Amino acid sequence: MPMFIKGFHTICFLLISVVCCAQNFIRANQLGYFTNGMKCAMISDMDAESFTVRGAQTNQVVFSAALEPQRLWNMSGENVQFADFSEFNVPGQYYLQIGTERSHPFVIADSAIFDELSVWTLKSFYLWRSSTPIEEQYATFRGTNYARAMGHPDDVVYVHRSAASEGRHVESEVSSPKGWYDAGDYGKYIVNAGFSAAFFWMAYELYPDYYANLNLNIPESGNQMPDILDELKWELDWMLTMQDPSDGGVYHKLSTLRFCGMVMPDADKKDRYVIGKSTAAALSFAATMAACARVYAPFDSITDGMSDKMLKAARRAYKWAEAHPEVYYQNPKDVFTGSYGDETLSDDFFFAAAELFITTKEKQYYDKLNLSQSFETPTWHDVKSVALLDLAINEKSLPDFINRHMLKVKSQALFDNIYKLYHYSVGHLPLRKFEWGSNGTVAANGSILGVAYNLTGEKKYLEGAQACFDYLLGRNSVDYCFVSRFGYKYPKNIHDRRSDADGIKEPLPGYLAGGPNLDETTDCGKTSYPSGTYPARAYLDEMCSYSTNEIAINWNAPLIMLIAEILNAY
Ligand code: 9MR
Ligand code: 9MR
């Protein structure tokens, strides 16, 4: 063949492989693995018989093993195999190779590899703070300074028509500062706040010593309270302002009437409102305040006696919900921000009663708990499994009159339901479907398996938790480490107003992208995905793709707990 044709062929081949099919066929956790930990990578469509691990500098084979035959994973349309190299335990930098295909390089090391991840997934909440300037000394990540001006003081917000009461009239002014932004938008929504807070306090309840020593370098660092609790307090302080003092009811959310454009927080100057009161918000608030009354009690001298105030607020909100058991939230006609509407409230009652019970040990709250229902993956709209988990975590401190057997059977069933999802999944992933925020669901399920391991000591649960961890950090069908600024290939264009508007090329660090989701395919125009796209591959690293590439507190919070579990397991 004449040279120029050969060259032409080569160029075409390169073009085709870059444009249409550029992907990695061997996908590992892009950050790495613990020296003595489980180590697994996913191989896609290679039908290989064996794999090798090679030194990143030397290119020498340091480990090799046979592979099981490939199997079709119907969620991704790939034929997958899993390379297990747990046995190999020499620290260093490596990659996997099969034929000429290689994975991204990764590290095998003792622990430090995940410390920065643990800090910055938490610090992302500091960066999310409303009503305060974000300062350079706390907001510099690997040389990039993410400082910004204060946004949304929220010391004057208005009572929306839907939220008016005897004591607080339409358009009257209230002060509701602090709190975290919910996501890529600047709203503050109670139901999602309560769900997210739960992963903070459970992580703290599980690993108090770890968090006592984890320095986040935030403004409150060094104040004798663990930084994770300082960070959560920013949210709690705001939540407390969302209770109407005249009746104990809780506003569903605080936001503008419409989403603002992609601008920095301080450029969003439209009036903000407290909007609606709902049973779900009252219960989420009650659960959070009740739990935090317990968790913050040892720190009353630092918080000025906050725990007592929280418990009173919790009881009042719960009473309000009992008197108004069916106030479902729906956006009023003039409101277009996130709705977090929820048609089922039994799980919210369960959450509030469980946390009030764990804290007060009062039988009146225990008697409200229907433990005979079935428990599965929790979400912001189905929180009963969060409550069950926290009952299990606190079991030892609960009074004698409870049905311990039932609690054990039910928490075991929750663990096993999620474990089975993982175990029988060809893709080694405990996920029924890829919905909005699928990565958050993986993080939540992973964190539950981590609790299962923590409480039972059974290795199989750790294996499931590790699978979720690895998936989120790169062992997935789209070859992304889903946490911004971590790993080899991470989301660059998260749907986040700050990241889009701050003039900094790199996105803000430490944020978990929502992840693959086929449900909304028009946010980037009619052709977001080619038809026939498989759910596990329906992910777009585009700013427009809020259905797959937004960030949110309820996805980052379970990730924090999962990270703590993995870090503390080895
Ligand atoms: O930016 C908004 C994001 O936070 C929400 O999750 C999403 C769905 O409610 O909506 C986004 O806002 C979009 C709006 O819904 C439609 N117009 C374009 C907005 C920005 O992309
Ligand atoms: O996480 C929410 C998801 O379950 C819903 O399907 C979706 C559409 O209503 O909204 C998601 O929550 C968004 C909220 O409404 C506004 N802030 C951004 C949230 C994450 O996208």
Coordinates of C-alpha atoms and ligand atoms in Angstrom, one line a residue:
M1 CA 0.0 0.0 0.0
P2 CA 1.4 3.4 -0.9
M3 CA 2.7 5.3 2.1
F4 CA 0.2 8.2 1.8
I5 CA -2.8 5.9 1.8
K6 CA -1.4 4.1 4.8
G7 CA -0.9 7.4 6.5
F8 CA -4.4 8.4 5.6
H9 CA -5.8 5.2 7.1
T10 CA -3.9 5.8 10.3
I11 CA -5.2 9.4 10.5
C12 CA -8.8 8.2 9.9
F13 CA -8.4 5.5 12.5
L14 CA -7.1 7.9 15.0
L15 CA -9.8 10.4 14.2
I16 CA -12.5 7.8 14.6
S17 CA -11.1 6.5 17.8
V18 CA -10.8 10.0 19.3
V19 CA -14.1 11.4 18.0
C20 CA -16.5 8.5 18.2
C21 CA -15.1 5.9 20.6
A22 CA -12.5 7.4 22.8
Q23 CA -12.8 5.5 26.0
N24 CA -10.9 3.5 28.4
F25 CA -11.7 -0.2 28.5
I26 CA -10.0 -0.8 31.8
R27 CA -11.3 1.3 34.6
A28 CA -9.9 1.4 38.1
N29 CA -10.4 3.6 41.1
Q30 CA -8.5 6.7 39.8
L31 CA -7.3 7.7 43.2
G32 CA -6.1 4.3 44.3
Y33 CA -6.3 1.5 46.8
F34 CA -5.2 0.7 50.3
T35 CA -2.2 -1.5 50.5
N36 CA -4.1 -4.2 52.4
G37 CA -7.5 -3.3 50.9
M38 CA -9.7 -4.8 48.3
K39 CA -8.7 -3.9 44.8
C40 CA -10.9 -4.3 41.8
A41 CA -11.1 -2.8 38.3
M42 CA -13.8 -3.2 35.6
I43 CA -12.9 -4.3 32.1
S44 CA -15.3 -3.6 29.4
D45 CA -15.8 -5.4 26.0
M46 CA -12.4 -7.0 25.9
D47 CA -13.2 -10.7 26.4
A48 CA -9.8 -11.1 28.0
E49 CA -8.4 -14.2 29.7
S50 CA -6.0 -12.4 32.0
F51 CA -4.7 -9.1 33.1
T52 CA -1.5 -7.6 34.4
V53 CA -0.6 -4.9 36.9
R54 CA 2.5 -2.9 35.9
G55 CA 4.7 -0.4 37.6
A56 CA 3.9 3.1 36.3
Q57 CA 7.5 4.0 36.0
T58 CA 9.1 0.7 35.2
N59 CA 6.3 -0.8 33.0
Q60 CA 7.3 -4.1 34.5
V61 CA 4.6 -6.7 35.3
V62 CA 4.3 -6.9 39.1
F63 CA 1.1 -9.0 39.2
S64 CA -1.1 -11.0 36.9
A65 CA -4.2 -13.1 37.2
A66 CA -6.8 -14.9 35.2
L67 CA -10.3 -13.4 34.5
E68 CA -13.7 -15.0 34.6
P69 CA -15.6 -15.0 31.4
Q70 CA -17.3 -11.7 30.5
R71 CA -21.0 -11.1 31.2
L72 CA -23.4 -8.7 29.6
W73 CA -24.4 -5.9 32.0
N74 CA -27.8 -4.8 30.7
M75 CA -27.6 -1.4 32.4
S76 CA -24.5 -0.4 30.4
G77 CA -24.7 -2.7 27.4
E78 CA -21.1 -3.7 28.0
N79 CA -19.6 -7.1 28.4
V80 CA -17.8 -6.8 31.7
Q81 CA -15.1 -8.6 33.6
F82 CA -13.7 -7.8 37.0
A83 CA -10.0 -7.8 37.7
D84 CA -9.3 -8.5 41.3
F85 CA -5.8 -7.7 42.4
S86 CA -6.4 -7.5 46.2
E87 CA -3.6 -9.9 46.8
F88 CA -1.1 -7.5 45.4
N89 CA 0.0 -5.3 48.3
V90 CA 3.2 -3.5 47.5
P91 CA 2.8 0.3 47.7
G92 CA 3.6 2.3 44.6
Q93 CA 2.2 3.7 41.4
Y94 CA 0.7 1.3 38.8
Y95 CA -1.6 0.7 35.9
L96 CA -3.5 -2.3 34.6
Q97 CA -2.8 -3.6 31.1
I98 CA -4.4 -6.1 28.8
G99 CA -2.9 -6.4 25.3
T100 CA -2.2 -2.8 24.5
E101 CA -5.0 -1.4 26.6
R102 CA -4.2 0.4 29.8
S103 CA -6.1 1.9 32.7
H104 CA -5.3 5.3 34.1
P105 CA -2.4 5.1 36.6
F106 CA -3.4 4.8 40.2
V107 CA -1.7 4.5 43.6
I108 CA -1.5 1.7 46.1
A109 CA -0.7 3.3 49.5
D110 CA -1.5 3.3 53.1
S111 CA -3.9 6.0 53.9
A112 CA -2.9 9.5 52.9
I113 CA -4.3 9.0 49.4
F114 CA -7.9 9.7 50.6
D115 CA -7.2 12.3 53.3
E116 CA -7.5 15.2 50.9
L117 CA -10.7 13.7 49.5
S118 CA -12.2 13.4 53.0
V119 CA -11.4 17.0 53.8
W120 CA -12.5 18.6 50.5
T121 CA -15.8 16.6 50.2
L122 CA -16.6 18.2 53.6
K123 CA -15.1 21.5 52.7
S124 CA -17.4 21.7 49.7
F125 CA -20.1 22.5 52.3
Y126 CA -18.0 25.5 53.6
L127 CA -17.8 26.6 49.9
W128 CA -21.6 26.3 49.7
R129 CA -22.2 28.6 52.7
S130 CA -24.7 31.4 52.2
S131 CA -24.5 34.7 54.0
T132 CA -20.7 34.9 54.4
P133 CA -17.7 35.7 52.3
I134 CA -15.6 32.7 51.4
E135 CA -12.1 33.4 52.3
E136 CA -8.9 32.6 50.5
Q137 CA -7.2 31.1 53.5
Y138 CA -9.9 28.5 53.7
A139 CA -10.7 28.1 50.1
T140 CA -7.4 27.5 48.3
F141 CA -7.2 24.1 46.7
R142 CA -3.9 23.0 45.2
G143 CA -3.0 26.6 44.4
T144 CA -6.4 27.7 43.1
N145 CA -8.1 30.3 45.1
Y146 CA -11.9 30.0 45.2
A147 CA -12.6 32.9 47.5
R148 CA -15.8 34.9 46.7
A149 CA -17.9 37.7 48.0
M150 CA -20.7 37.1 50.4
G151 CA -23.9 36.0 48.7
H152 CA -27.5 36.1 50.0
P153 CA -27.3 37.7 53.5
D154 CA -30.9 36.6 53.9
D155 CA -31.3 38.9 56.9
V156 CA -34.3 40.2 55.1
V157 CA -36.5 37.7 53.4
Y158 CA -40.2 37.9 52.8
V159 CA -43.1 35.8 53.9
H160 CA -44.6 34.4 50.8
R161 CA -48.4 34.3 50.6
S162 CA -48.2 30.5 50.9
A163 CA -46.4 30.8 54.2
A164 CA -48.3 33.5 56.0
S165 CA -49.7 32.9 59.5
E166 CA -51.5 34.8 62.3
G167 CA -48.1 35.9 63.6
R168 CA -46.4 36.5 60.3
H169 CA -48.3 38.3 57.6
V170 CA -47.9 38.2 53.9
E171 CA -44.8 40.1 52.7
S172 CA -43.6 40.7 56.3
E173 CA -39.9 40.5 56.8
V174 CA -38.1 37.8 58.5
S175 CA -34.4 37.0 59.0
S176 CA -33.1 33.6 57.9
P177 CA -29.4 33.8 57.3
K178 CA -26.7 31.1 57.0
G179 CA -27.2 27.6 55.7
W180 CA -25.8 25.9 52.6
Y181 CA -27.0 26.4 49.1
D182 CA -28.8 23.3 48.0
A183 CA -26.9 22.5 44.9
G184 CA -25.9 24.3 41.7
D185 CA -28.7 26.7 42.5
Y186 CA -29.0 29.1 45.5
G187 CA -32.2 27.8 47.1
K188 CA -32.3 26.4 50.7
Y189 CA -34.7 23.6 51.1
I190 CA -35.6 22.1 54.5
V191 CA -36.4 18.5 53.4
N192 CA -33.1 18.1 51.6
A193 CA -31.3 19.8 54.4
G194 CA -32.6 17.3 57.0
F195 CA -31.7 14.3 54.8
S196 CA -28.1 15.6 54.2
A197 CA -27.6 16.6 57.9
A198 CA -28.4 13.0 58.9
F199 CA -25.3 11.7 57.1
F200 CA -23.2 14.3 59.0
W201 CA -24.4 13.3 62.4
M202 CA -24.4 9.6 61.7
A203 CA -20.8 9.8 60.3
Y204 CA -19.9 11.6 63.5
E205 CA -21.7 9.1 65.7
L206 CA -19.9 6.3 64.0
Y207 CA -16.4 7.8 64.1
P208 CA -16.2 10.5 66.8
D209 CA -12.4 10.0 67.2
Y210 CA -11.7 10.3 63.5
Y211 CA -13.7 13.5 63.3
A212 CA -12.3 14.9 66.6
N213 CA -9.0 15.0 64.8
L214 CA -10.0 16.0 61.3
N215 CA -9.0 19.6 60.7
L216 CA -11.0 21.2 57.9
N217 CA -9.4 24.6 58.1
I218 CA -12.6 26.5 58.3
P219 CA -13.2 29.7 60.3
E220 CA -14.3 27.8 63.4
S221 CA -11.4 25.3 63.4
G222 CA -9.7 25.2 66.8
N223 CA -12.8 26.0 68.8
Q224 CA -13.0 22.7 70.8
M225 CA -15.8 21.3 68.7
P226 CA -15.0 18.9 65.9
D227 CA -15.0 20.7 62.6
I228 CA -17.6 18.5 61.0
L229 CA -20.0 19.7 63.7
D230 CA -19.0 23.3 63.2
E231 CA -19.8 22.9 59.5
L232 CA -23.1 21.3 60.2
K233 CA -24.0 24.0 62.7
W234 CA -23.9 26.6 59.8
E235 CA -26.9 24.7 58.4
L236 CA -28.6 24.1 61.8
D237 CA -28.5 27.8 62.6
W238 CA -30.3 28.5 59.4
M239 CA -32.8 25.7 59.9
L240 CA -33.8 27.0 63.3
T241 CA -34.9 30.3 61.6
M242 CA -37.3 28.4 59.4
Q243 CA -39.7 27.6 62.2
D244 CA -42.5 30.0 62.6
P245 CA -42.4 31.0 66.2
S246 CA -46.1 31.7 66.3
D247 CA -47.2 28.1 65.6
G248 CA -44.1 25.8 65.4
G249 CA -44.7 25.0 61.8
V250 CA -41.7 25.0 59.4
Y251 CA -41.4 26.6 56.0
H252 CA -40.7 24.2 53.2
K253 CA -38.0 26.4 51.6
L254 CA -36.3 29.7 51.1
S255 CA -35.6 30.9 47.6
T256 CA -36.3 33.4 44.9
L257 CA -39.5 33.0 42.9
R258 CA -37.4 31.8 39.9
F259 CA -34.0 30.3 39.4
C260 CA -31.5 33.1 38.7
G261 CA -29.1 32.9 35.7
M262 CA -25.6 31.4 35.9
V263 CA -24.2 34.2 38.1
M264 CA -22.2 34.4 41.3
P265 CA -24.0 34.4 44.6
D266 CA -23.5 38.1 45.2
A267 CA -25.0 38.9 41.8
D268 CA -28.3 37.2 42.6
K269 CA -30.1 40.2 44.2
K270 CA -33.8 39.2 43.7
D271 CA -36.0 39.1 46.7
R272 CA -36.0 35.8 48.6
Y273 CA -39.0 34.3 50.3
V274 CA -39.9 31.7 52.9
I275 CA -42.3 29.6 51.0
G276 CA -45.1 27.2 52.1
K277 CA -45.3 25.2 55.3
S278 CA -45.4 21.5 54.9
T279 CA -45.7 18.4 57.0
A280 CA -42.6 17.0 55.4
A281 CA -40.6 20.1 56.3
A282 CA -41.8 20.0 59.9
L283 CA -40.8 16.4 60.3
S284 CA -37.5 16.7 58.6
F285 CA -36.8 19.7 60.9
A286 CA -38.0 17.8 64.0
A287 CA -35.7 14.8 63.1
T288 CA -32.7 16.9 62.6
M289 CA -33.1 19.1 65.7
A290 CA -33.9 16.1 67.9
A291 CA -30.8 14.2 66.6
C292 CA -28.5 17.2 66.9
A293 CA -29.8 18.0 70.4
R294 CA -28.1 14.7 71.4
V295 CA -25.0 15.0 69.3
Y296 CA -24.3 18.6 70.3
A297 CA -25.1 18.2 74.0
P298 CA -21.4 17.8 75.0
F299 CA -20.6 21.1 73.3
D300 CA -23.2 23.2 74.9
S301 CA -20.6 25.5 76.3
I302 CA -19.4 26.3 72.8
T303 CA -22.9 26.6 71.2
D304 CA -24.4 28.7 74.0
G305 CA -26.7 25.9 75.1
M306 CA -28.0 25.1 71.7
S307 CA -29.0 21.5 72.4
D308 CA -31.9 22.4 74.7
K309 CA -33.2 24.9 72.2
M310 CA -33.0 22.3 69.4
L311 CA -34.9 19.7 71.4
K312 CA -37.7 22.2 72.2
A313 CA -37.9 23.2 68.5
A314 CA -38.1 19.5 67.5
R315 CA -40.9 18.7 69.9
R316 CA -42.9 21.7 68.7
A317 CA -42.4 20.9 65.0
Y318 CA -43.5 17.3 65.6
K319 CA -46.6 18.5 67.4
W320 CA -47.4 20.8 64.5
A321 CA -47.0 17.9 62.1
E322 CA -49.3 15.7 64.2
A323 CA -51.9 18.5 64.0
H324 CA -51.3 19.0 60.3
P325 CA -50.5 15.5 59.0
E326 CA -51.3 16.0 55.4
V327 CA -49.9 19.3 54.2
Y328 CA -48.3 18.3 51.0
Y329 CA -46.0 20.8 49.4
Q330 CA -46.5 22.0 45.9
N331 CA -45.0 25.1 44.3
P332 CA -47.5 27.9 44.4
K333 CA -48.3 29.2 40.9
D334 CA -45.7 32.0 41.0
V335 CA -42.8 29.9 42.3
F336 CA -40.5 27.9 39.9
T337 CA -37.5 26.9 42.0
G338 CA -37.0 23.3 43.2
S339 CA -40.1 21.8 44.8
Y340 CA -38.9 18.8 46.8
G341 CA -42.6 17.8 46.9
D342 CA -43.4 14.5 48.5
E343 CA -46.7 12.5 48.4
T344 CA -45.7 10.0 51.0
L345 CA -45.3 11.2 54.6
S346 CA -45.2 8.0 56.7
D347 CA -41.4 7.8 56.3
D348 CA -41.1 11.4 57.4
F349 CA -43.1 10.6 60.6
F350 CA -40.9 7.6 61.2
F351 CA -37.7 9.7 60.8
A352 CA -38.9 12.4 63.3
A353 CA -40.3 9.9 65.8
A354 CA -37.1 7.7 65.7
E355 CA -34.8 10.7 66.3
L356 CA -37.0 12.1 69.1
F357 CA -37.0 8.6 70.6
I358 CA -33.2 8.0 70.3
T359 CA -32.6 11.4 72.0
T360 CA -35.3 11.4 74.7
K361 CA -35.9 7.6 75.2
E362 CA -39.6 8.4 75.7
K363 CA -42.0 5.6 74.9
Q364 CA -44.5 7.9 73.4
Y365 CA -42.2 8.3 70.4
Y366 CA -41.2 4.6 70.3
D367 CA -44.9 3.7 70.1
K368 CA -45.2 5.7 66.8
L369 CA -42.6 3.5 65.1
N370 CA -43.9 1.0 62.7
L371 CA -41.0 -1.4 62.4
S372 CA -42.9 -4.0 60.5
Q373 CA -42.6 -2.2 57.2
S374 CA -39.8 -2.9 54.7
F375 CA -36.7 -0.8 54.3
E376 CA -34.6 -0.1 51.3
T377 CA -32.4 2.6 49.7
P378 CA -33.1 6.0 51.3
T379 CA -33.6 9.1 49.2
W380 CA -34.5 12.7 50.1
H381 CA -38.2 11.7 49.7
D382 CA -38.0 8.4 51.5
V383 CA -36.1 8.7 54.7
K384 CA -37.3 5.8 56.9
S385 CA -34.1 3.8 56.2
V386 CA -32.0 6.7 57.5
A387 CA -34.0 6.5 60.7
L388 CA -33.7 2.7 60.9
L389 CA -29.9 3.0 60.4
D390 CA -29.6 5.6 63.2
L391 CA -31.7 3.3 65.5
A392 CA -29.2 0.5 64.7
I393 CA -26.2 2.8 65.3
N394 CA -27.6 3.9 68.6
E395 CA -29.1 0.6 69.7
K396 CA -26.9 0.2 72.8
S397 CA -28.2 3.4 74.3
L398 CA -31.9 2.5 73.8
P399 CA -34.1 1.6 76.7
D400 CA -35.0 -2.0 77.7
F401 CA -38.7 -1.8 76.6
I402 CA -37.9 -1.8 72.9
N403 CA -38.2 -4.9 70.7
R404 CA -34.5 -5.4 70.0
H405 CA -35.1 -8.5 68.1
M406 CA -37.3 -6.7 65.6
L407 CA -34.8 -3.8 65.2
K408 CA -32.1 -6.3 64.5
V409 CA -34.1 -8.3 62.0
K410 CA -35.1 -5.1 60.2
S411 CA -31.7 -3.5 60.0
Q412 CA -30.2 -6.8 58.9
A413 CA -32.9 -7.0 56.2
L414 CA -31.9 -3.4 55.1
F415 CA -28.3 -4.4 54.9
D416 CA -29.0 -7.6 53.0
N417 CA -31.4 -6.0 50.6
I418 CA -28.7 -3.6 49.5
Y419 CA -26.0 -6.2 49.7
K420 CA -28.0 -8.5 47.4
L421 CA -28.4 -5.7 44.9
Y422 CA -24.7 -5.4 44.8
H423 CA -24.0 -9.1 44.8
Y424 CA -26.3 -10.1 42.0
S425 CA -25.5 -7.1 39.8
V426 CA -23.4 -8.0 36.8
G427 CA -21.9 -4.5 37.1
H428 CA -21.2 -5.0 40.9
L429 CA -23.3 -2.0 41.7
P430 CA -26.2 -1.8 44.3
L431 CA -28.5 0.2 42.1
R432 CA -32.0 -0.7 40.8
K433 CA -32.1 2.1 38.3
F434 CA -30.2 5.2 37.2
E435 CA -32.3 8.1 38.3
W436 CA -31.6 11.7 38.9
G437 CA -28.7 11.8 41.4
S438 CA -27.7 8.1 40.8
N439 CA -24.3 8.8 42.2
G440 CA -25.9 10.0 45.4
T441 CA -27.8 6.8 45.6
V442 CA -24.6 4.8 45.1
A443 CA -23.0 6.8 47.9
A444 CA -26.0 6.3 50.2
N445 CA -26.2 2.6 49.6
G446 CA -22.4 2.3 49.9
S447 CA -22.6 4.1 53.2
I448 CA -25.3 1.8 54.5
L449 CA -23.1 -1.2 53.6
G450 CA -20.3 0.6 55.5
V451 CA -22.5 0.8 58.6
A452 CA -23.4 -2.9 58.1
Y453 CA -19.7 -3.7 58.2
N454 CA -19.1 -1.5 61.1
L455 CA -21.9 -3.1 63.2
T456 CA -21.4 -6.8 62.1
G457 CA -17.7 -7.0 61.2
E458 CA -18.7 -9.1 58.1
K459 CA -16.3 -8.5 55.3
K460 CA -18.9 -9.0 52.5
Y461 CA -20.5 -5.7 53.5
L462 CA -17.1 -3.9 53.3
E463 CA -16.7 -5.4 49.8
G464 CA -20.0 -3.8 48.7
A465 CA -19.1 -0.5 50.3
Q466 CA -15.7 -0.6 48.6
A467 CA -17.4 -1.3 45.2
C468 CA -19.5 1.8 45.6
F469 CA -16.5 3.8 46.6
D470 CA -14.5 2.5 43.6
Y471 CA -17.4 3.1 41.2
L472 CA -17.7 6.8 42.2
L473 CA -14.0 7.3 41.9
G474 CA -13.6 5.8 38.4
R475 CA -14.6 2.1 38.2
N476 CA -17.7 2.9 36.1
S477 CA -18.9 2.8 32.5
V478 CA -18.1 6.4 31.6
D479 CA -14.5 6.4 32.9
Y480 CA -15.0 9.4 35.2
C481 CA -13.9 10.0 38.7
F482 CA -17.1 11.7 39.7
V483 CA -15.7 14.0 42.3
S484 CA -14.6 17.4 40.9
R485 CA -10.8 18.0 40.8
F486 CA -10.0 14.5 42.0
G487 CA -8.6 11.6 40.0
Y488 CA -7.4 11.6 36.5
K489 CA -10.5 12.5 34.6
Y490 CA -13.2 14.3 36.5
P491 CA -16.3 16.5 35.7
K492 CA -15.1 19.8 34.4
N493 CA -18.4 21.4 33.7
I494 CA -20.6 20.7 36.7
H495 CA -24.0 22.4 36.7
D496 CA -23.1 24.9 39.4
R497 CA -23.6 28.6 39.2
R498 CA -20.4 29.5 41.0
S499 CA -18.2 27.2 39.0
D500 CA -19.7 28.6 35.8
A501 CA -19.5 32.2 36.8
D502 CA -16.3 32.6 38.8
G503 CA -14.0 33.0 35.8
I504 CA -11.9 30.1 37.1
K505 CA -11.3 27.4 34.6
E506 CA -11.4 24.6 37.1
P507 CA -14.7 23.7 38.8
L508 CA -15.0 24.0 42.5
P509 CA -13.3 21.0 44.2
G510 CA -14.8 18.1 46.2
Y511 CA -18.3 17.9 44.5
L512 CA -19.9 14.7 43.5
A513 CA -21.7 15.0 40.1
G514 CA -25.3 13.7 40.0
G515 CA -24.3 10.9 37.6
P516 CA -25.9 8.9 34.9
N517 CA -29.6 9.4 34.5
L518 CA -31.8 8.9 31.4
D519 CA -34.9 10.5 32.8
E520 CA -34.4 14.0 31.6
T521 CA -32.8 14.0 28.1
T522 CA -33.7 17.5 26.9
D523 CA -31.8 19.8 29.3
C524 CA -29.0 20.1 26.7
G525 CA -31.4 20.2 23.8
K526 CA -33.3 17.5 22.2
T527 CA -30.3 15.4 21.3
S528 CA -28.7 15.1 24.7
Y529 CA -28.1 11.4 24.1
P530 CA -28.2 9.3 21.0
S531 CA -31.2 7.0 21.0
G532 CA -30.3 3.6 22.5
T533 CA -28.0 5.1 25.1
Y534 CA -27.8 2.7 28.1
P535 CA -28.7 4.1 31.5
A536 CA -25.2 3.6 33.0
R537 CA -23.7 5.6 30.2
A538 CA -26.2 8.5 30.2
Y539 CA -23.9 11.0 31.7
L540 CA -22.8 14.3 30.1
D541 CA -20.0 16.5 31.4
E542 CA -21.8 19.6 30.2
M543 CA -22.9 22.6 32.2
C544 CA -26.4 22.4 30.6
S545 CA -26.9 18.8 31.9
Y546 CA -28.5 19.5 35.3
S547 CA -30.1 16.1 35.2
T548 CA -26.6 14.4 35.3
N549 CA -24.0 16.9 36.1
E550 CA -25.4 19.1 38.9
I551 CA -24.1 18.8 42.4
A552 CA -26.2 18.7 45.6
I553 CA -25.9 18.5 49.4
N554 CA -27.8 15.2 49.5
W555 CA -25.3 13.5 47.2
N556 CA -22.1 14.9 48.9
A557 CA -23.3 14.1 52.4
P558 CA -23.6 10.3 52.0
L559 CA -20.2 10.3 50.2
I560 CA -18.6 11.9 53.2
M561 CA -19.9 9.0 55.4
L562 CA -18.8 6.4 52.8
I563 CA -15.3 7.9 52.7
A564 CA -15.0 7.9 56.5
E565 CA -16.1 4.2 56.6
I566 CA -13.5 3.2 54.0
L567 CA -10.8 5.2 55.7
N568 CA -11.6 3.6 59.0
A569 CA -12.0 0.1 57.8
Y570 CA -8.3 -0.5 57.0
Ligands
9MR1 O1 -30.3 25.5 37.6 C1 -31.4 24.7 37.9 C2 -31.1 23.5 38.7 O2 -30.5 23.8 39.9 C3 -32.3 22.6 38.9 O3 -31.9 21.4 39.5 C4 -33.0 22.3 37.5 C5 -34.2 21.5 37.7 O4 -35.1 22.1 38.5 O5 -33.3 23.6 36.9 C6 -32.2 24.4 36.7 O6 -32.6 25.6 36.1 C7 -33.0 25.5 34.8 C8 -34.5 25.6 34.7 O7 -35.1 24.6 35.3 C9 -34.9 25.8 33.2 N1 -34.2 26.9 32.6 C10 -32.7 26.7 32.6 C11 -32.3 26.7 34.1 C12 -30.8 26.6 34.2 O8 -30.2 25.6 33.4
9MR2 O1 -32.8 15.6 43.5 C1 -34.0 16.0 43.0 C2 -34.5 15.0 42.1 O2 -34.8 13.8 42.8 C3 -35.7 15.4 41.3 O3 -36.1 14.5 40.4 C4 -35.3 16.8 40.6 C5 -36.5 17.3 39.8 O4 -37.5 17.8 40.6 O5 -34.9 17.7 41.5 C6 -33.8 17.3 42.2 O6 -33.4 18.3 43.1 C7 -33.0 19.6 42.6 C8 -33.9 20.6 43.3 O7 -35.2 20.5 42.9 C9 -33.3 22.0 43.1 N1 -32.0 22.1 43.5 C10 -31.1 21.2 42.7 C11 -31.6 19.8 43.0 C12 -30.6 18.8 42.4 O8 -30.7 18.8 41.0

